[in-house]
PDB file of C-alpha atoms in Angstrom:
ATOM      1  CA  MET K 240       0.000   0.000   0.000  1.00 48.00           C
ATOM      2  CA  ASP K 241       1.177   3.540  -0.717  1.00 49.00           C
ATOM      3  CA  ASN K 242      -0.045   4.816   2.653  1.00 51.00           C
ATOM      4  CA  PRO K 243       0.519   2.407   5.576  1.00 51.00           C
ATOM      5  CA  GLY K 244      -2.180   4.157   7.596  1.00 54.00           C
ATOM      6  CA  ARG K 245      -4.844   3.716   4.961  1.00 70.00           C
ATOM      7  CA  THR K 246      -7.323   0.835   5.092  1.00 80.00           C
ATOM      8  CA  SER K 247      -6.764  -1.627   2.250  1.00 88.00           C
ATOM      9  CA  ILE K 248      -9.407  -1.798  -0.461  1.00 90.00           C
ATOM     10  CA  GLN K 249      -9.877  -5.495   0.353  1.00 90.00           C
ATOM     11  CA  ALA K 250     -10.767  -4.647   3.954  1.00 91.00           C
ATOM     12  CA  THR K 251     -13.034  -1.853   2.750  1.00 91.00           C
ATOM     13  CA  VAL K 252     -14.873  -4.129   0.325  1.00 91.00           C
ATOM     14  CA  LYS K 253     -15.324  -6.856   2.941  1.00 91.00           C
ATOM     15  CA  SER K 254     -16.678  -4.359   5.448  1.00 91.00           C
ATOM     16  CA  VAL K 255     -19.418  -3.393   2.996  1.00 88.00           C
ATOM     17  CA  CYS K 256     -20.355  -6.580   1.123  1.00 86.00           C
ATOM     18  CA  SER K 257     -19.040 -10.001   0.138  1.00 87.00           C
ATOM     19  CA  ILE K 258     -16.198 -10.566  -2.319  1.00 89.00           C
ATOM     20  CA  SER K 259     -18.422 -13.008  -4.237  1.00 87.00           C
ATOM     21  CA  TYR K 260     -21.104 -10.349  -4.684  1.00 85.00           C
ATOM     22  CA  VAL K 261     -18.615  -7.765  -5.953  1.00 89.00           C
ATOM     23  CA  SER K 262     -16.908 -10.202  -8.334  1.00 87.00           C
ATOM     24  CA  GLU K 263     -20.296 -11.121  -9.805  1.00 86.00           C
ATOM     25  CA  LYS K 264     -21.372  -7.510 -10.233  1.00 85.00           C
ATOM     26  CA  LEU K 265     -18.043  -6.476 -11.754  1.00 87.00           C
ATOM     27  CA  GLN K 266     -18.046  -9.631 -13.908  1.00 85.00           C
ATOM     28  CA  VAL K 267     -14.566 -10.746 -12.905  1.00 86.00           C
ATOM     29  CA  SER K 268     -13.396 -13.892 -11.136  1.00 89.00           C
ATOM     30  CA  ARG K 269     -12.532 -13.760  -7.451  1.00 88.00           C
ATOM     31  CA  PRO K 270      -8.780 -14.319  -8.091  1.00 90.00           C
ATOM     32  CA  THR K 271      -8.832 -11.514 -10.651  1.00 91.00           C
ATOM     33  CA  LEU K 272     -10.657  -9.237  -8.237  1.00 92.00           C
ATOM     34  CA  TYR K 273      -8.034  -9.918  -5.565  1.00 93.00           C
ATOM     35  CA  LYS K 274      -5.327  -9.060  -8.105  1.00 93.00           C
ATOM     36  CA  TYR K 275      -7.023  -5.752  -8.907  1.00 92.00           C
ATOM     37  CA  MET K 276      -7.327  -4.952  -5.202  1.00 93.00           C
ATOM     38  CA  ASP K 277      -3.607  -5.588  -4.732  1.00 93.00           C
ATOM     39  CA  LEU K 278      -2.817  -3.346  -7.700  1.00 92.00           C
ATOM     40  CA  TYR K 279      -5.084  -0.615  -6.357  1.00 93.00           C
ATOM     41  CA  ASP K 280      -3.351  -0.651  -2.976  1.00 90.00           C
ATOM     42  CA  SER K 281       0.174  -0.841  -4.413  1.00 90.00           C
ATOM     43  CA  GLY K 282      -0.212   2.153  -6.711  1.00 88.00           C
ATOM     44  CA  GLY K 283      -0.996   0.254  -9.908  1.00 88.00           C
ATOM     45  CA  ARG K 284      -4.294   2.021 -10.572  1.00 87.00           C
ATOM     46  CA  ASP K 285      -3.461   2.374 -14.254  1.00 87.00           C
ATOM     47  CA  ARG K 286      -3.591  -1.430 -14.567  1.00 89.00           C
ATOM     48  CA  VAL K 287      -7.050  -1.716 -13.006  1.00 89.00           C
ATOM     49  CA  PRO K 288      -9.978  -1.704 -15.495  1.00 89.00           C
ATOM     50  CA  THR K 289     -12.050   1.473 -15.429  1.00 88.00           C
ATOM     51  CA  LYS K 290     -15.212  -0.301 -14.297  1.00 88.00           C
ATOM     52  CA  VAL K 291     -13.434  -1.839 -11.304  1.00 91.00           C
ATOM     53  CA  LEU K 292     -11.454   1.300 -10.511  1.00 91.00           C
ATOM     54  CA  ARG K 293     -14.630   3.385 -10.473  1.00 90.00           C
ATOM     55  CA  PHE K 294     -16.196   1.079  -7.869  1.00 93.00           C
ATOM     56  CA  PHE K 295     -13.072   1.083  -5.686  1.00 92.00           C
ATOM     57  CA  ASP K 296     -12.926   4.880  -5.823  1.00 92.00           C
ATOM     58  CA  TYR K 297     -16.614   5.049  -4.910  1.00 91.00           C
ATOM     59  CA  LEU K 298     -16.098   2.853  -1.840  1.00 91.00           C
ATOM     60  CA  THR K 299     -13.111   4.839  -0.615  1.00 90.00           C
ATOM     61  CA  SER K 300     -14.546   8.310  -1.282  1.00 90.00           C
ATOM     62  CA  ALA K 301     -16.814   8.192   1.794  1.00 87.00           C
ATOM     63  CA  ARG K 302     -18.109   5.844   4.468  1.00 88.00           C
ATOM     64  CA  ARG K 303     -20.252   3.343   2.559  1.00 87.00           C
ATOM     65  CA  SER K 304     -22.817   0.726   3.571  1.00 86.00           C
ATOM     66  CA  GLU K 305     -24.154  -2.415   1.931  1.00 83.00           C
ATOM     67  CA  ASP K 306     -27.162  -0.420   0.703  1.00 80.00           C
ATOM     68  CA  ASP K 307     -24.801   2.071  -0.940  1.00 82.00           C
ATOM     69  CA  ALA K 308     -23.053  -0.751  -2.806  1.00 84.00           C
ATOM     70  CA  ILE K 309     -26.355  -2.257  -3.966  1.00 81.00           C
ATOM     71  CA  LEU K 310     -27.617   1.095  -5.225  1.00 80.00           C
ATOM     72  CA  TYR K 311     -24.268   1.752  -6.914  1.00 82.00           C
ATOM     73  CA  PHE K 312     -24.568  -1.405  -9.003  1.00 79.00           C
ATOM     74  CA  ILE K 313     -28.221  -0.688  -9.806  1.00 74.00           C
ATOM     75  CA  ARG K 314     -27.208   2.731 -11.109  1.00 75.00           C
ATOM     76  CA  GLU K 315     -24.337   1.238 -13.093  1.00 75.00           C
ATOM     77  CA  SER K 316     -26.655  -1.386 -14.576  1.00 68.00           C
ATOM     78  CA  GLY K 317     -29.079   1.316 -15.675  1.00 57.00           C
ATOM     79  CA  ARG K 318     -26.238   3.353 -17.176  1.00 57.00           C
ATOM     80  CA  GLU K 319     -24.987   0.361 -19.172  1.00 49.00           C
ATOM     81  CA  GLU K 320     -28.313  -1.117 -20.262  1.00 46.00           C
ATOM     82  CA  GLY K 321     -30.651   1.842 -20.549  1.00 44.00           C
ATOM     83  CA  PRO K 322     -30.705   4.836 -22.897  1.00 43.00           C
ATOM     84  CA  GLU K 323     -28.878   8.029 -22.051  1.00 43.00           C
ATOM     85  CA  PRO K 324     -30.672  10.103 -19.392  1.00 40.00           C
ATOM     86  CA  SER K 325     -31.440  12.838 -21.914  1.00 38.00           C
ATOM     87  CA  GLN K 326     -33.323  10.288 -24.029  1.00 41.00           C
ATOM     88  CA  ARG K 327     -35.517   9.013 -21.200  1.00 42.00           C
ATOM     89  CA  GLU K 328     -38.991  10.323 -20.567  1.00 47.00           C
ATOM     90  CA  ASP K 329     -39.520  12.389 -17.463  1.00 42.00           C
ATOM     91  CA  PRO K 330     -40.431  10.098 -14.568  1.00 59.00           C
ATOM     92  CA  VAL K 331     -44.047   9.979 -13.440  1.00 67.00           C
ATOM     93  CA  PRO K 332     -44.482  11.503  -9.965  1.00 77.00           C
ATOM     94  CA  VAL K 333     -44.886   8.620  -7.529  1.00 82.00           C
ATOM     95  CA  THR K 334     -45.342   8.762  -3.762  1.00 79.00           C
ATOM     96  CA  CYS K 335     -44.652   6.046  -1.199  1.00 83.00           C
ATOM     97  CA  ARG K 336     -46.382   6.075   2.185  1.00 81.00           C
ATOM     98  CA  ILE K 337     -45.091   3.738   4.892  1.00 78.00           C
ATOM     99  CA  GLY K 338     -46.742   2.504   8.073  1.00 75.00           C
ATOM    100  CA  GLY K 339     -45.873  -0.522  10.186  1.00 72.00           C
ATOM    101  CA  ASP K 340     -44.993  -3.395   7.875  1.00 75.00           C
ATOM    102  CA  ARG K 341     -46.934  -1.937   4.931  1.00 79.00           C
ATOM    103  CA  ALA K 342     -46.138   0.431   2.100  1.00 81.00           C
ATOM    104  CA  MET K 343     -48.535   2.204  -0.238  1.00 84.00           C
ATOM    105  CA  VAL K 344     -47.258   3.297  -3.654  1.00 86.00           C
ATOM    106  CA  LEU K 345     -49.418   6.048  -5.187  1.00 86.00           C
ATOM    107  CA  PHE K 346     -49.354   7.193  -8.824  1.00 86.00           C
ATOM    108  CA  PRO K 347     -52.248   9.704  -9.181  1.00 85.00           C
ATOM    109  CA  ASP K 348     -50.844  11.356 -12.315  1.00 83.00           C
ATOM    110  CA  VAL K 349     -50.767   8.196 -14.424  1.00 82.00           C
ATOM    111  CA  GLU K 350     -53.281   8.531 -17.258  1.00 83.00           C
ATOM    112  CA  ASP K 351     -54.377   4.879 -17.180  1.00 86.00           C
ATOM    113  CA  PRO K 352     -53.853   3.388 -13.693  1.00 86.00           C
ATOM    114  CA  SER K 353     -55.376   0.093 -14.825  1.00 88.00           C
ATOM    115  CA  ASP K 354     -52.286  -0.461 -16.993  1.00 85.00           C
ATOM    116  CA  VAL K 355     -49.878   0.033 -14.080  1.00 88.00           C
ATOM    117  CA  GLU K 356     -47.854  -2.725 -12.468  1.00 88.00           C
ATOM    118  CA  VAL K 357     -45.598  -2.264  -9.434  1.00 89.00           C
ATOM    119  CA  ASP K 358     -42.676  -4.655  -8.970  1.00 88.00           C
ATOM    120  CA  VAL K 359     -41.121  -5.031  -5.523  1.00 87.00           C
ATOM    121  CA  SER K 360     -37.565  -6.392  -5.399  1.00 86.00           C
ATOM    122  CA  MET K 361     -34.839  -7.070  -2.871  1.00 82.00           C
ATOM    123  CA  GLU K 362     -31.268  -8.331  -2.933  1.00 79.00           C
ATOM    124  CA  ILE K 363     -31.138 -12.121  -2.434  1.00 77.00           C
ATOM    125  CA  ASP K 364     -27.876 -14.073  -2.770  1.00 75.00           C
ATOM    126  CA  GLY K 365     -26.237 -11.168  -4.575  1.00 69.00           C
ATOM    127  CA  MET K 366     -28.976 -10.745  -7.173  1.00 74.00           C
ATOM    128  CA  MET K 367     -31.918  -8.351  -7.442  1.00 76.00           C
ATOM    129  CA  THR K 368     -34.996 -10.585  -7.130  1.00 80.00           C
ATOM    130  CA  VAL K 369     -38.615  -9.608  -7.787  1.00 84.00           C
ATOM    131  CA  ILE K 370     -40.558 -10.822  -4.736  1.00 85.00           C
ATOM    132  CA  GLY K 371     -43.935  -9.316  -5.568  1.00 86.00           C
ATOM    133  CA  ARG K 372     -45.883  -7.881  -8.499  1.00 88.00           C
ATOM    134  CA  TYR K 373     -48.879  -5.680  -7.742  1.00 90.00           C
ATOM    135  CA  ARG K 374     -51.799  -4.269  -9.784  1.00 90.00           C
ATOM    136  CA  PRO K 375     -54.229  -1.595  -8.545  1.00 88.00           C
ATOM    137  CA  GLN K 376     -57.858  -2.412  -7.951  1.00 87.00           C
ATOM    138  CA  PRO K 377     -60.269  -0.936 -10.543  1.00 87.00           C
ATOM    139  CA  GLY K 378     -60.635   2.821 -10.182  1.00 83.00           C
ATOM    140  CA  ARG K 379     -57.655   3.207  -7.852  1.00 85.00           C
ATOM    141  CA  SER K 380     -54.286   4.870  -8.447  1.00 85.00           C
ATOM    142  CA  PHE K 381     -52.278   3.020  -5.807  1.00 88.00           C
ATOM    143  CA  VAL K 382     -51.223  -0.399  -4.617  1.00 87.00           C
ATOM    144  CA  THR K 383     -50.718  -1.580  -1.057  1.00 85.00           C
ATOM    145  CA  ILE K 384     -47.807  -3.867  -0.229  1.00 84.00           C
ATOM    146  CA  ASP K 385     -48.343  -5.888   2.940  1.00 83.00           C
ATOM    147  CA  ASP K 386     -46.282  -8.118   5.240  1.00 78.00           C
ATOM    148  CA  LEU K 387     -42.878  -6.569   4.540  1.00 81.00           C
ATOM    149  CA  ILE K 388     -40.037  -7.609   6.836  1.00 80.00           C
ATOM    150  CA  PRO K 389     -38.851  -4.638   8.932  1.00 78.00           C
ATOM    151  CA  GLU K 390     -35.316  -3.250   8.567  1.00 75.00           C
ATOM    152  CA  ASN K 391     -34.740  -4.789   5.133  1.00 79.00           C
ATOM    153  CA  THR K 392     -34.217  -2.744   1.991  1.00 83.00           C
ATOM    154  CA  PHE K 393     -36.760  -3.205  -0.798  1.00 84.00           C
ATOM    155  CA  TYR K 394     -37.087  -1.506  -4.190  1.00 87.00           C
ATOM    156  CA  TYR K 395     -40.270  -0.640  -6.073  1.00 88.00           C
ATOM    157  CA  THR K 396     -40.489  -0.004  -9.808  1.00 88.00           C
ATOM    158  CA  VAL K 397     -43.621   1.365 -11.470  1.00 88.00           C
ATOM    159  CA  ARG K 398     -44.135   0.226 -15.047  1.00 85.00           C
ATOM    160  CA  THR K 399     -46.863  -0.266 -17.647  1.00 84.00           C
ATOM    161  CA  ALA K 400     -48.306  -3.779 -17.611  1.00 82.00           C
ATOM    162  CA  SER K 401     -48.954  -3.776 -21.358  1.00 82.00           C
ATOM    163  CA  ASP K 402     -45.398  -3.192 -22.582  1.00 78.00           C
ATOM    164  CA  GLY K 403     -43.196  -3.098 -19.465  1.00 79.00           C
ATOM    165  CA  ARG K 404     -42.207   0.560 -19.916  1.00 81.00           C
ATOM    166  CA  VAL K 405     -40.676   1.953 -16.711  1.00 83.00           C
ATOM    167  CA  LEU K 406     -42.587   4.971 -15.404  1.00 84.00           C
ATOM    168  CA  ALA K 407     -40.693   5.487 -12.149  1.00 83.00           C
ATOM    169  CA  GLY K 408     -38.006   3.832 -10.046  1.00 76.00           C
ATOM    170  CA  PRO K 409     -36.478   1.709  -8.894  1.00 81.00           C
ATOM    171  CA  THR K 410     -36.753   3.415  -5.517  1.00 83.00           C
ATOM    172  CA  ALA K 411     -35.352   1.943  -2.318  1.00 84.00           C
ATOM    173  CA  PHE K 412     -37.514   1.846   0.796  1.00 80.00           C
ATOM    174  CA  SER K 413     -37.697   0.091   4.139  1.00 81.00           C
ATOM    175  CA  VAL K 414     -40.289  -0.362   6.866  1.00 76.00           C
ATOM    176  CA  GLY K 415     -39.991  -0.413  10.640  1.00 68.00           C
ATOM    177  CA  GLY K 416     -37.046   0.474  12.861  1.00 51.00           C
ATOM    178  CA  ASP K 417     -34.666   3.359  12.299  1.00 43.00           C
ATOM    179  CA  ARG K 418     -34.394   2.664   8.561  1.00 40.00           C
ATOM    180  CA  ASP K 419     -38.042   3.506   7.829  1.00 41.00           C
ATOM    181  CA  GLY K 420     -38.045   5.720   4.767  1.00 47.00           C
ATOM    182  CA  VAL K 421     -37.752   6.071   1.001  1.00 49.00           C
ATOM    183  CA  ARG K 422     -34.598   6.712  -1.027  1.00 45.00           C
ATOM    184  CA  PRO K 423     -34.634   7.103  -4.845  1.00 42.00           C
ATOM    185  CA  SER K 424     -32.029   5.071  -6.696  1.00 41.00           C
ATOM    186  CA  GLY K 425     -32.499   6.669 -10.098  1.00 40.00           C
ATOM    187  CA  ALA K 426     -31.792   3.653 -12.308  1.00 39.00           C
ATOM    188  CA  ARG K 427     -33.387   0.590 -13.767  1.00 40.00           C
ATOM    189  CA  PRO K 428     -33.005  -2.865 -12.220  1.00 42.00           C
ATOM    190  CA  SER K 429     -30.634  -5.346 -13.801  1.00 41.00           C
ATOM    191  CA  ARG K 430     -32.129  -7.482 -16.557  1.00 39.00           C
ATOM    192  CA  ARG K 431     -30.741 -10.470 -14.666  1.00 41.00           C
ATOM    193  CA  SER K 432     -33.379 -10.039 -11.969  1.00 42.00           C
ATOM    194  CA  ARG K 433     -35.102 -13.219 -10.949  1.00 42.00           C
ATOM    195  CA  ARG K 434     -38.798 -13.921 -11.405  1.00 40.00           C
ATOM    196  CA  PRO K 435     -41.292 -13.205  -8.590  1.00 40.00           C
ATOM    197  CA  GLY K 436     -40.546 -15.133  -5.419  1.00 38.00           C
ATOM    198  CA  PRO K 437     -42.248 -15.670  -2.055  1.00 36.00           C
ATOM    199  CA  LEU K 438     -44.737 -12.793  -2.163  1.00 36.00           C
ATOM    200  CA  GLY K 439     -46.020 -13.694  -5.608  1.00 35.00           C
ATOM    201  CA  THR K 440     -48.608 -11.431  -7.222  1.00 35.00           C
ATOM    202  CA  GLY K 441     -50.536  -9.056  -5.024  1.00 40.00           C
ATOM    203  CA  SER K 442     -53.037  -6.249  -5.316  1.00 40.00           C
ATOM    204  CA  SER K 443     -53.993  -3.119  -3.473  1.00 41.00           C
ATOM    205  CA  SER K 444     -56.179  -3.435  -0.435  1.00 39.00           C
TER     206      SER K 444
END
């Protein structure tokens, strides 16, 4: 390391998330990732691929959490897979209200609420997984998501059911405890997301 007093990038990565998760997201093998971490710490930044270097710099630029790392890769996925921001339509205003173990996602400005679908995802085994898919009841411009596990981070994405066009999100949120709140992530989920899991398909109440 150039600076003996500085925390190694390997220690920084491990304090935030698993090496396996990072190697999967950066699409490099674990041995290769370790090599890049050694290069980063020994002053060989010019030999570290830009994609990897950008993530290392992000982690070391401030105190980061696991949620920060997850949102970072969601943003990167949207940057790589989606159109340029200037080419995207303006997002539809969406509001999330949270109470207890429930969340209500409201989209009053959508022209045809009956064509809206809300996906709820979370990180499972290092992959964004859709755990619920919700449609509003007739005449309503919201969905209610029940039985969420407190102090976990979830993400909702509002899209059209007919063609899958993203209207808003993904947006991170959590229920219960000190983490109760909503945080926009500003990017699309990875196309490698799994199909709906335990919650299955739900509807507003």
